[in-house]
Structures are given as structure tokens and as C-alpha cells.
Coordinates of C-alpha atoms and ligand atoms in Angstrom, one line a residue:
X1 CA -113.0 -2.0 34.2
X2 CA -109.2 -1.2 33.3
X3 CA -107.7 -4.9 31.7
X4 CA -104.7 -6.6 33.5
X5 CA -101.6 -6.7 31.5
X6 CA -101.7 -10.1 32.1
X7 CA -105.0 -11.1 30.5
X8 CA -103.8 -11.5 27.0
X9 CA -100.8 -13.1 27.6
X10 CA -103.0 -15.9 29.8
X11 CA -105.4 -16.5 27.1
X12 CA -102.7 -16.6 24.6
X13 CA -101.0 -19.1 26.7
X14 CA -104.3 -21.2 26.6
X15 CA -104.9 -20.9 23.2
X16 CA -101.8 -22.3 22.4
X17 CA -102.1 -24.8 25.1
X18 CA -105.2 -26.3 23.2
X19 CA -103.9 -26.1 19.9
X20 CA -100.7 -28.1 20.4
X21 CA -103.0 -30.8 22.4
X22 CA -105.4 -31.1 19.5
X23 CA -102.7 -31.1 16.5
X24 CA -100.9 -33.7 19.2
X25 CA -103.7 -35.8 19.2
X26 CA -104.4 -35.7 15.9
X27 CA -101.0 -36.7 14.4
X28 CA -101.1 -39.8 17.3
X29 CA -104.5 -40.7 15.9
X30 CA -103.0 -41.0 12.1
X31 CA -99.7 -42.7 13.9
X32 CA -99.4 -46.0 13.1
X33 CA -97.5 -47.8 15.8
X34 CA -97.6 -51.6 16.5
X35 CA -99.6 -50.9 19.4
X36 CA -102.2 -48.8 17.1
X37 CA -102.3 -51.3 14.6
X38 CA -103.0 -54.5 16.8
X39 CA -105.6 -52.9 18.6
X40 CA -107.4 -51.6 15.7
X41 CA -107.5 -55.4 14.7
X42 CA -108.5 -57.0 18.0
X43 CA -111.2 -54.2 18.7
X44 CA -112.5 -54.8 15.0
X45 CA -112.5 -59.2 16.3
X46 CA -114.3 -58.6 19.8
X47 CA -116.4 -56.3 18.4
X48 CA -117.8 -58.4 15.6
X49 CA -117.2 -61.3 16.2
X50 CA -120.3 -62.5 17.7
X51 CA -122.2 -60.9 14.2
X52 CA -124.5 -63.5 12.9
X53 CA -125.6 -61.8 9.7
X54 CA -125.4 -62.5 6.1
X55 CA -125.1 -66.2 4.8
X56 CA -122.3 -68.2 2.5
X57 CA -122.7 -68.3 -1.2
X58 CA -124.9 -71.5 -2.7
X59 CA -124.9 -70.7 -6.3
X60 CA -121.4 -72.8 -6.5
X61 CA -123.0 -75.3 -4.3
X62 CA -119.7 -76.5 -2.6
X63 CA -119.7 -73.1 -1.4
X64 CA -122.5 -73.9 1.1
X65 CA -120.5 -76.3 2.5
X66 CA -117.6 -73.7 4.0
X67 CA -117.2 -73.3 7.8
X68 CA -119.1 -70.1 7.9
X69 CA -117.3 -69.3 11.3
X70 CA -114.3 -68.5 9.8
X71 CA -113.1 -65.5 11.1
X72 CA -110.1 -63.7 10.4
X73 CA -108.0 -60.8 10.1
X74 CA -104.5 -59.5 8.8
X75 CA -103.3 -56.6 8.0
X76 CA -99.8 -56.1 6.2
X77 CA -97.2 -53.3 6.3
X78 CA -95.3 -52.0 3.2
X79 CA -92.6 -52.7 5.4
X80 CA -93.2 -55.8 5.6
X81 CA -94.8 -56.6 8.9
X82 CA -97.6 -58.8 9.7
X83 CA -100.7 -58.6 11.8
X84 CA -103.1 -60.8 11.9
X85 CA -106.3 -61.4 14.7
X86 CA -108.5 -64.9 14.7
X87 CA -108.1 -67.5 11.7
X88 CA -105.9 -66.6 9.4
X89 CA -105.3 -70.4 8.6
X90 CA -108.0 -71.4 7.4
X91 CA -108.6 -71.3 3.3
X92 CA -111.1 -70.5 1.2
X93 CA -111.6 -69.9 -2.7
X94 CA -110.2 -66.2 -3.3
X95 CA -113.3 -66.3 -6.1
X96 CA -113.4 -62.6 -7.6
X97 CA -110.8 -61.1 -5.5
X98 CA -108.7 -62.8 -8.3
X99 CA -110.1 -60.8 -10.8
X100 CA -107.9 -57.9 -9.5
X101 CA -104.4 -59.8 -9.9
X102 CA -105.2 -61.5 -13.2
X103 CA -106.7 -57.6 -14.2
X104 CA -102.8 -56.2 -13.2
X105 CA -100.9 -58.8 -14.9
X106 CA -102.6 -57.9 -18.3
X107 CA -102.2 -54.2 -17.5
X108 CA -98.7 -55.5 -16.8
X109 CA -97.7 -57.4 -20.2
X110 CA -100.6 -55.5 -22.5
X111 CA -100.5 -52.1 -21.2
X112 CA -103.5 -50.0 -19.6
X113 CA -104.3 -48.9 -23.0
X114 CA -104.7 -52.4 -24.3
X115 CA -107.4 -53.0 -21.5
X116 CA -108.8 -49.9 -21.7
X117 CA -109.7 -50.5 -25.4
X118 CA -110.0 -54.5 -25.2
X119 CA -112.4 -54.6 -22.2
X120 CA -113.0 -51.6 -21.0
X121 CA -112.7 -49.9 -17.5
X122 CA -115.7 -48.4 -16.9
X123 CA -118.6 -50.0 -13.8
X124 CA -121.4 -51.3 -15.8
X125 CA -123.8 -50.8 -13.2
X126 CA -125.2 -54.3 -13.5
X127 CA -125.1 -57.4 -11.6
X128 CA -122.0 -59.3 -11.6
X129 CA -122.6 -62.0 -14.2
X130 CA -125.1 -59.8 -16.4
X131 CA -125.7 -60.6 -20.0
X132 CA -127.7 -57.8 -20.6
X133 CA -124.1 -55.5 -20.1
X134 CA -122.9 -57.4 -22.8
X135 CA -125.6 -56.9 -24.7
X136 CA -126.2 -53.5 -24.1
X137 CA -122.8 -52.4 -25.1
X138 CA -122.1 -55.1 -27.5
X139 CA -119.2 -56.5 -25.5
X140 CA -117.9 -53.4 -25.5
X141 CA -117.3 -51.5 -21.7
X142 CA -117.2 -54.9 -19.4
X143 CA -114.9 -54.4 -16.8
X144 CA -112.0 -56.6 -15.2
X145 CA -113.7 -56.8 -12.2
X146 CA -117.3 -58.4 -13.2
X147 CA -118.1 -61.6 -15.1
X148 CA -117.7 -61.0 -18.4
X149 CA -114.4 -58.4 -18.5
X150 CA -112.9 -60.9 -15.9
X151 CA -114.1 -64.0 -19.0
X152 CA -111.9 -61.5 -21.7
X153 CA -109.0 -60.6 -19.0
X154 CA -108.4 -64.5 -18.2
X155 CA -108.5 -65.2 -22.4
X156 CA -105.4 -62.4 -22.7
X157 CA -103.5 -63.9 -20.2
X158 CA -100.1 -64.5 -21.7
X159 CA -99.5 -68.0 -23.4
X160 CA -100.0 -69.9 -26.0
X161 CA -102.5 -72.6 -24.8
X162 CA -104.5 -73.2 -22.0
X163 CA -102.0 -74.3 -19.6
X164 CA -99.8 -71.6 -20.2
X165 CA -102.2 -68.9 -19.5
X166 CA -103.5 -71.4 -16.3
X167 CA -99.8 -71.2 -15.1
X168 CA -99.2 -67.5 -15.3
X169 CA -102.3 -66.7 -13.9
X170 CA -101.3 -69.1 -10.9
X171 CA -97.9 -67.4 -10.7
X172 CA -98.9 -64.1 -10.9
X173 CA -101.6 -64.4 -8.1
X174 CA -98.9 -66.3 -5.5
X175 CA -96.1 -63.9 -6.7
X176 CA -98.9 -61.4 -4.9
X177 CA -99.4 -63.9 -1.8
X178 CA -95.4 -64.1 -1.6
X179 CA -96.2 -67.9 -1.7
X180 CA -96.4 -71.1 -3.9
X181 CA -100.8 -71.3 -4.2
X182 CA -102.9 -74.3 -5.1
X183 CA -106.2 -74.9 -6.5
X184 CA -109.0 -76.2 -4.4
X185 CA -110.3 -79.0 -6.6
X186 CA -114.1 -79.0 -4.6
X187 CA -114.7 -76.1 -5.4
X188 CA -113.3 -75.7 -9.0
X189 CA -115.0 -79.0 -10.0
X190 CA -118.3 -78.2 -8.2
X191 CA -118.5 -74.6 -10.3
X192 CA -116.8 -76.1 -12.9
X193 CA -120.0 -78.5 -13.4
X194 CA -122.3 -75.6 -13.1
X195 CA -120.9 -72.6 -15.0
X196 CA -123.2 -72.6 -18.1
X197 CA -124.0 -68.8 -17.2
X198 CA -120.5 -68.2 -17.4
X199 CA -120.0 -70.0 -20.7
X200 CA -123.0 -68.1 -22.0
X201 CA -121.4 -64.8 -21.8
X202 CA -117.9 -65.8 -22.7
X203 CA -119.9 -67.1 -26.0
X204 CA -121.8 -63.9 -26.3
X205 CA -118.2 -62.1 -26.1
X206 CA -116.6 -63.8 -28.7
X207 CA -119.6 -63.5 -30.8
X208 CA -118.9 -59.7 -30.5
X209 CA -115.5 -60.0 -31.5
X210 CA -114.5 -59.1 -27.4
X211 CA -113.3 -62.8 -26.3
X212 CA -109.3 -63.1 -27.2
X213 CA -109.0 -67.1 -26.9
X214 CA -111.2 -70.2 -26.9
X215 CA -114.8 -69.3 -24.9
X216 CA -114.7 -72.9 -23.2
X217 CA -111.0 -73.1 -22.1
X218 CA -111.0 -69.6 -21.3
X219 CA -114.2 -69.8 -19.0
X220 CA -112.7 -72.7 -17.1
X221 CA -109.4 -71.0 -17.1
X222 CA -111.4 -68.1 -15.4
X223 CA -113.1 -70.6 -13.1
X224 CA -110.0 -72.4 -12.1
X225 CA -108.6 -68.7 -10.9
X226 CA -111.5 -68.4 -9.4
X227 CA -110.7 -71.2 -6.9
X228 CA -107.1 -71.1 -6.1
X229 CA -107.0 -71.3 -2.2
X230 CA -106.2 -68.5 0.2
X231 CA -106.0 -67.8 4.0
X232 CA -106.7 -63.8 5.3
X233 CA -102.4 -63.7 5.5
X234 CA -102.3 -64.2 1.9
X235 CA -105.1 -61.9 1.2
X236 CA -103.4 -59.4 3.1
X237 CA -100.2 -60.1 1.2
X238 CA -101.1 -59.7 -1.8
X239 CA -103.2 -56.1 -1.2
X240 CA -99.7 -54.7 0.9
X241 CA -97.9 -55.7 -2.8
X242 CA -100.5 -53.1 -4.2
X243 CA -99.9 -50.5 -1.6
X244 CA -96.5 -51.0 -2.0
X245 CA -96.2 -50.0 -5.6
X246 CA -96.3 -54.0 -6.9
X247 CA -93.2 -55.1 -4.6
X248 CA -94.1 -57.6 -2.1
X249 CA -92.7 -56.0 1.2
X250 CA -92.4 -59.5 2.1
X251 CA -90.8 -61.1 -0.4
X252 CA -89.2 -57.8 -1.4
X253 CA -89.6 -59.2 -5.1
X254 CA -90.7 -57.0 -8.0
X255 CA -94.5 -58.3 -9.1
X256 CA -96.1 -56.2 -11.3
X257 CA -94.9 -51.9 -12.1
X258 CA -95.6 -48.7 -9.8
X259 CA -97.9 -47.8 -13.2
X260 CA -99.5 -51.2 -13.0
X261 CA -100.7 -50.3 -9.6
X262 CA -101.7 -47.3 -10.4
X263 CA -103.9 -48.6 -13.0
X264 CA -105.5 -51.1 -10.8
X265 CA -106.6 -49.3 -7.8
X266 CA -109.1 -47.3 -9.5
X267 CA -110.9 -49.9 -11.3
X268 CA -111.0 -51.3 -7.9
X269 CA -112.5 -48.1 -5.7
X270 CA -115.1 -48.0 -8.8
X271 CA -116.2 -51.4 -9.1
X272 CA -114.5 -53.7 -6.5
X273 CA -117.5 -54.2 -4.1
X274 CA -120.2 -55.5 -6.6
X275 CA -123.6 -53.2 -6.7
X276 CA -122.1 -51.8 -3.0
X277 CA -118.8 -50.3 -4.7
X278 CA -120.4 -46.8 -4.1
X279 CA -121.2 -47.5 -0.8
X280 CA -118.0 -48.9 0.3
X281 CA -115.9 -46.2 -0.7
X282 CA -118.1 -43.8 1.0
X283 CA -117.8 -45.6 4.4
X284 CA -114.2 -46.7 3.7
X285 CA -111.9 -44.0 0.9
X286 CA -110.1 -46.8 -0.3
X287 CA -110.3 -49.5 -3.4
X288 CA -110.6 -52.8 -2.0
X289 CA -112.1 -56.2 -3.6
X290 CA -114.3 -58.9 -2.4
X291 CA -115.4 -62.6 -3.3
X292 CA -118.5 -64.7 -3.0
X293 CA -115.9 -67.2 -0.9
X294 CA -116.1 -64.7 1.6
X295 CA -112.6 -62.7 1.3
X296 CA -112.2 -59.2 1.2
X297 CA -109.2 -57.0 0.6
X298 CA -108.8 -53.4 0.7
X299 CA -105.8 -51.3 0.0
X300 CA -104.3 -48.4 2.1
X301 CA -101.7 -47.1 -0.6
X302 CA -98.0 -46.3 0.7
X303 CA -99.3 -47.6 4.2
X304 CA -100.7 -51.2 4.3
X305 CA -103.2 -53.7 2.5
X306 CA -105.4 -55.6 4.7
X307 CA -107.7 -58.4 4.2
X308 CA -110.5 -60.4 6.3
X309 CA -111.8 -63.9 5.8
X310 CA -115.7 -64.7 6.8
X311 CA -117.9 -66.4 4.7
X312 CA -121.3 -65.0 4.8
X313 CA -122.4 -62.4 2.6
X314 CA -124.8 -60.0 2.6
X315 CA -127.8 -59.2 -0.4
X316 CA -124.9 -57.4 -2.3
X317 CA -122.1 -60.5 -2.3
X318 CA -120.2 -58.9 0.2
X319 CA -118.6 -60.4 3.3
X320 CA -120.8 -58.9 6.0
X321 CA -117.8 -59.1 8.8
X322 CA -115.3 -58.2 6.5
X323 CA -116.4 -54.9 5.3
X324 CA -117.4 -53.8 8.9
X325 CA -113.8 -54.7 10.2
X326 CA -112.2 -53.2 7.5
X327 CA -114.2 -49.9 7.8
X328 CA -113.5 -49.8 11.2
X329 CA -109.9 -50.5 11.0
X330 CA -109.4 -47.7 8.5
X331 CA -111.5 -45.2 11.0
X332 CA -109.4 -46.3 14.4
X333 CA -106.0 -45.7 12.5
X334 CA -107.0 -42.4 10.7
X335 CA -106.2 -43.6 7.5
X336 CA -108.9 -42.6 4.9
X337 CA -106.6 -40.7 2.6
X338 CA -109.9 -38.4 2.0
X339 CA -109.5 -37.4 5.5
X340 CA -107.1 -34.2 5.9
X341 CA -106.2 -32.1 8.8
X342 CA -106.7 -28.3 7.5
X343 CA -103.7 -26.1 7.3
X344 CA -104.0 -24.0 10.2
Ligands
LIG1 N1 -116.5 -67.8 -9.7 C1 -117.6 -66.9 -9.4 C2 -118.5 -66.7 -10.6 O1 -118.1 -66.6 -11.7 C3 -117.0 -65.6 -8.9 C4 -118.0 -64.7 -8.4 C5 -117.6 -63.7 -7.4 O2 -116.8 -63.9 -6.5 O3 -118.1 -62.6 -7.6 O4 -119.7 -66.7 -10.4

């Protein structure tokens, strides 16, 4: 059969049709409007809300005690605006999440080399609070993020004595928040009471020559860090001050360098999720870092940090809630930076 003249043009006129829909749709999905953005976070609420998995902490027994209903979300611009879904009011003890902020202000002062060579950077592969890492690598190759590097990181802390290195680490980590933080005296005194594990391996570290300050003070300095009290908002904060190269788009004060940031994130994407770390960055693209209090906080960089507050934890030490929200957020908004649109 002889072709029409106007076949081609037609189908031409179709293809292009479909194209300029699906690039459309595309660039919306990775749009992130205020609309966008709250409805990522109320879906994530009413969809999970109602999840009765996982269970709070009870190795720091007042732990146990935490309303494990808290529930919330917040999610925090690099321009500075604020989201937030459910409780954001409600504290808890930030726990390891700290680890991360005491990690940059050392990387800050010291320089990543210092760290690098000091504690190392490296995932052990081990449980959180294993002595066996220690012993394996005699102290050496501990990292920020677990036990033991944590131990070291809180003994460099700048000052001369324990209170000095106690106040910076509190400044540093509300400097982050964009707010004056406290301590939540329960909970420090309850692990405080308890942490002979902890003692053990800041022992074992100075034994190796990897502990830069007294093993006793420096523990409790680590375990008083470990319980300064946050909400989801502050969380939130203090991961949009990482994705905004260490300026708090709140605040709009200088806390830590671009370089210090860039320094942190990856010890985060390679060991901020405990054992999980792996697992999480394969269902989410981006470093993030949770807490046995039940906080989580993730970093989008250059777009937004975003952090959820629920209590119980799954086998890993992981907020069960939290790292479903947070995945899912990520996914709605189009913002795994591993996921890119082909040049056509
Ligand atoms: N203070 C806790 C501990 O040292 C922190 C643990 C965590 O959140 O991973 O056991």
C-alpha cells in the first residue's frame, strides 16, 4: 500500500507528545514543592503509623521506660524551612546519633587526617560495643560511629579537662540543633550506673596507646553526650546543617566547614545504621544515623536533612518506623542521588 505523507509527521508528533509527558513527569516527581514535601511526610505518618513492630532499648534500663508511641517527623530545607508531621515535641536521648556531631567537631579542630590516623574510618563489621574490634585490630581501625571510636572521639574533644571537653561537645551538638540542649539526667544516671562494658573498652584503648584522655572521665563524657535531649525538629536541624555544607539554614550560623561535612557523610553512609548500614543505603542512597533512643537522621545533601523520632527498634538497633518513613520519603520526592534520568 502507497504511505500517506502524513503518516510520519503523525507519529513524529506522538513521539514527541510522549516524550515531553514523561521528561514532564519526571522533573515534577524530583520537584520539591511545599506541597510535595508535606505530603511525602503525612503519607509516610498514615501509612505507618499504626506499625506495632520492633521494641524500645532495655540495656540502659531507663530506656524501657520511654513512651514507645512517640511518633514523629520533620524534615528541614537548606533554605531553611520546616516540616514536621506527628510529635515533634516530645524528647528523647539522641544516644549514637551524637556520635556523628562530636565525629565532625574533631574532624573540625583536628583535621580528617588526625581521625583518620587516631581512630580510624573504616566499619568494623562488628557489633556496636565489640571488644573483640579492639582487640582484633589492637585499637587500631574503630570508627567514630561505634563504641569504641566514639570512647577515643569524645577523649579528643577540645579542652583541657573534663568539663571543658563536656561543654564543647554540648555546644557543638546544639550549634547543630540551632538551639541551647540539655542533658536528660534519667537517662545519663541510669547508663551512667551501668556502663562497665563501656569502661572496659575505653580501658582496652588506652591500654593500646588509642584513648587520648582519662578512660573513666572520657567514658562518662561519652555517656553524658549520649543523653543530651532532642525532639524529631532538632534532629532534623541538625542533619539540614550537614546537607547544607555545616551552616544551619536556620540559624544561618557557620558550625562546622564544607570539608568537615564532606568528611562526615561517608563515615555515616558506611557505618551509620549499625550491622544494617549496608542495607539502608541500599533501600535509601543516603548516609543517615540512628540511636538506641529511637532517633534517626538521614541526610539529603544540597537539598534537606530529615529525622524521625519512634522508640522501638528492630534486631539491628534501628528505629523500625523511622527507617520505613525515611525510605519512603526519599522514594515519593525522587531524591536518591543514585537515581538519574539518562541523557536522552
Ligand atoms: N549510650 C549507648 C551505648 O553506649 C549508645 C548506643 C547507641 O545508640 O548505639 O551503649
Amino acid at each position: 500500500m502507497k504511505k500517506s505523507i502524513f503518516t510520519i509527521p503523525w507519529r513524529m508528533i506522538t513521539t514527541i507528545l510522549i516524550l515531553t509527558l514523561t521528561i514532564s513527569f519526571q522533573l515534577k516527581a524530583q520537584t520539591l514543592t511545599k506541597e510535595n514535601i508535606q505530603k511525602a511526610l503525612d503519607d509516610a505518618y498514615n501509612k505507618f503509623k499504626d506499625l506495632q513492630e520492633g521494641k524500645n532499648a532495655d540495656y540502659i534500663k531507663e530506656l524501657a521506660n520511654v513512651d514507645p508511641n512517640i511518633f514523629g517527623i520533620a524534615l528541614v530545607t537548606t533554605d531553611g524551612q520546616v516540616y514536621t508531621k506527628g510529635d515533634i515535641t516530645s524528647m528523647v536521648s539522641i544516644q549514637s546519633v551524637s556520635k556523628v556531631f562530636t565525629m565532625a567537631k574533631d574532624i573540625e579542630d583536628l583535621g580528617p587526617q588526625a581521625i583518620q590516623d587516631k581512630i580510624g574510618v573504616d566499619a568494623t563489621g562488628m557489633r556496636f560495643n565489640s571488644i573483640v574490634a579492639v582487640e582484633l585490630q589492637k585499637g587500631k581501625e574503630i570508627n567514630p560511629l561505634v563504641n569504641p571510636g566514639a570512647i577515643a572521639a569524645s577523649s579528643l574533644m577540645a579542652g583541657a579537662d573534663s568539663a571543658a571537653k563536656w561543654k564543647n561537645i554540648l555546644d557543638i551538638h546544639s550549634a547543630f540543633a540551632g538551639r541551647q540542649l540539655s542533658l536528660n539526667w534519667p537517662v545519663y544516671v541510669s547508663e551512667a550506673g551501668d556502663n562497665l562494658r563501656n569502661q572496659a573498652i575505653a580501658h582496652l584503648l588506652y591500654a593500646y596507646g588509642r584513648m587520648y584522655f582519662d578512660p573513666v572521665q572520657a567514658t562518662d563524657i561519652y555517656t553524658k553526650q549520649c543523653a543530651i535531649n532532642v525532639n524529631a525538629q532538632d534532629l532534623a536541624e541538625m542533619a539540614a546543617t550537614l546537607a547544607n555544607g555545616g551552616v544551619n539554614p536556620v540559624t544561618k550560623k557557620k558550625v562546622v566547614s564544607p570539608q568537615t561535612v564532606m568528611y562526615t557523610l561517608p563515615v555515616m553512609a558506611t557505618a551509620g545504621l549499625y550491622d544494617d548500614s549496608g542495607i539502608w543505603l541500599f533501600n535509601s542512597g543516603i548516609p543517615a544515623k540512628s540511636g538506641v533512643g529511637g532517633g534517626l537522621l538521614a541526610v539529603c545533601p544540597g537539598k534537606f536533612g530529615i529525622a524521625v523520632v519512634s522508640p522501638p527498634l528492630d534486631a539491628a538497633g534501628n528505629s523500625v518506623k523511622a527507617q520505613k518513613v525515611i525510605q519512603y520519603v526519599i522514594q515519593q520526592l525522587g531524591v536518591n542521588p543514585y537515581l538519574v534520568q539518562p541523557k536522552q
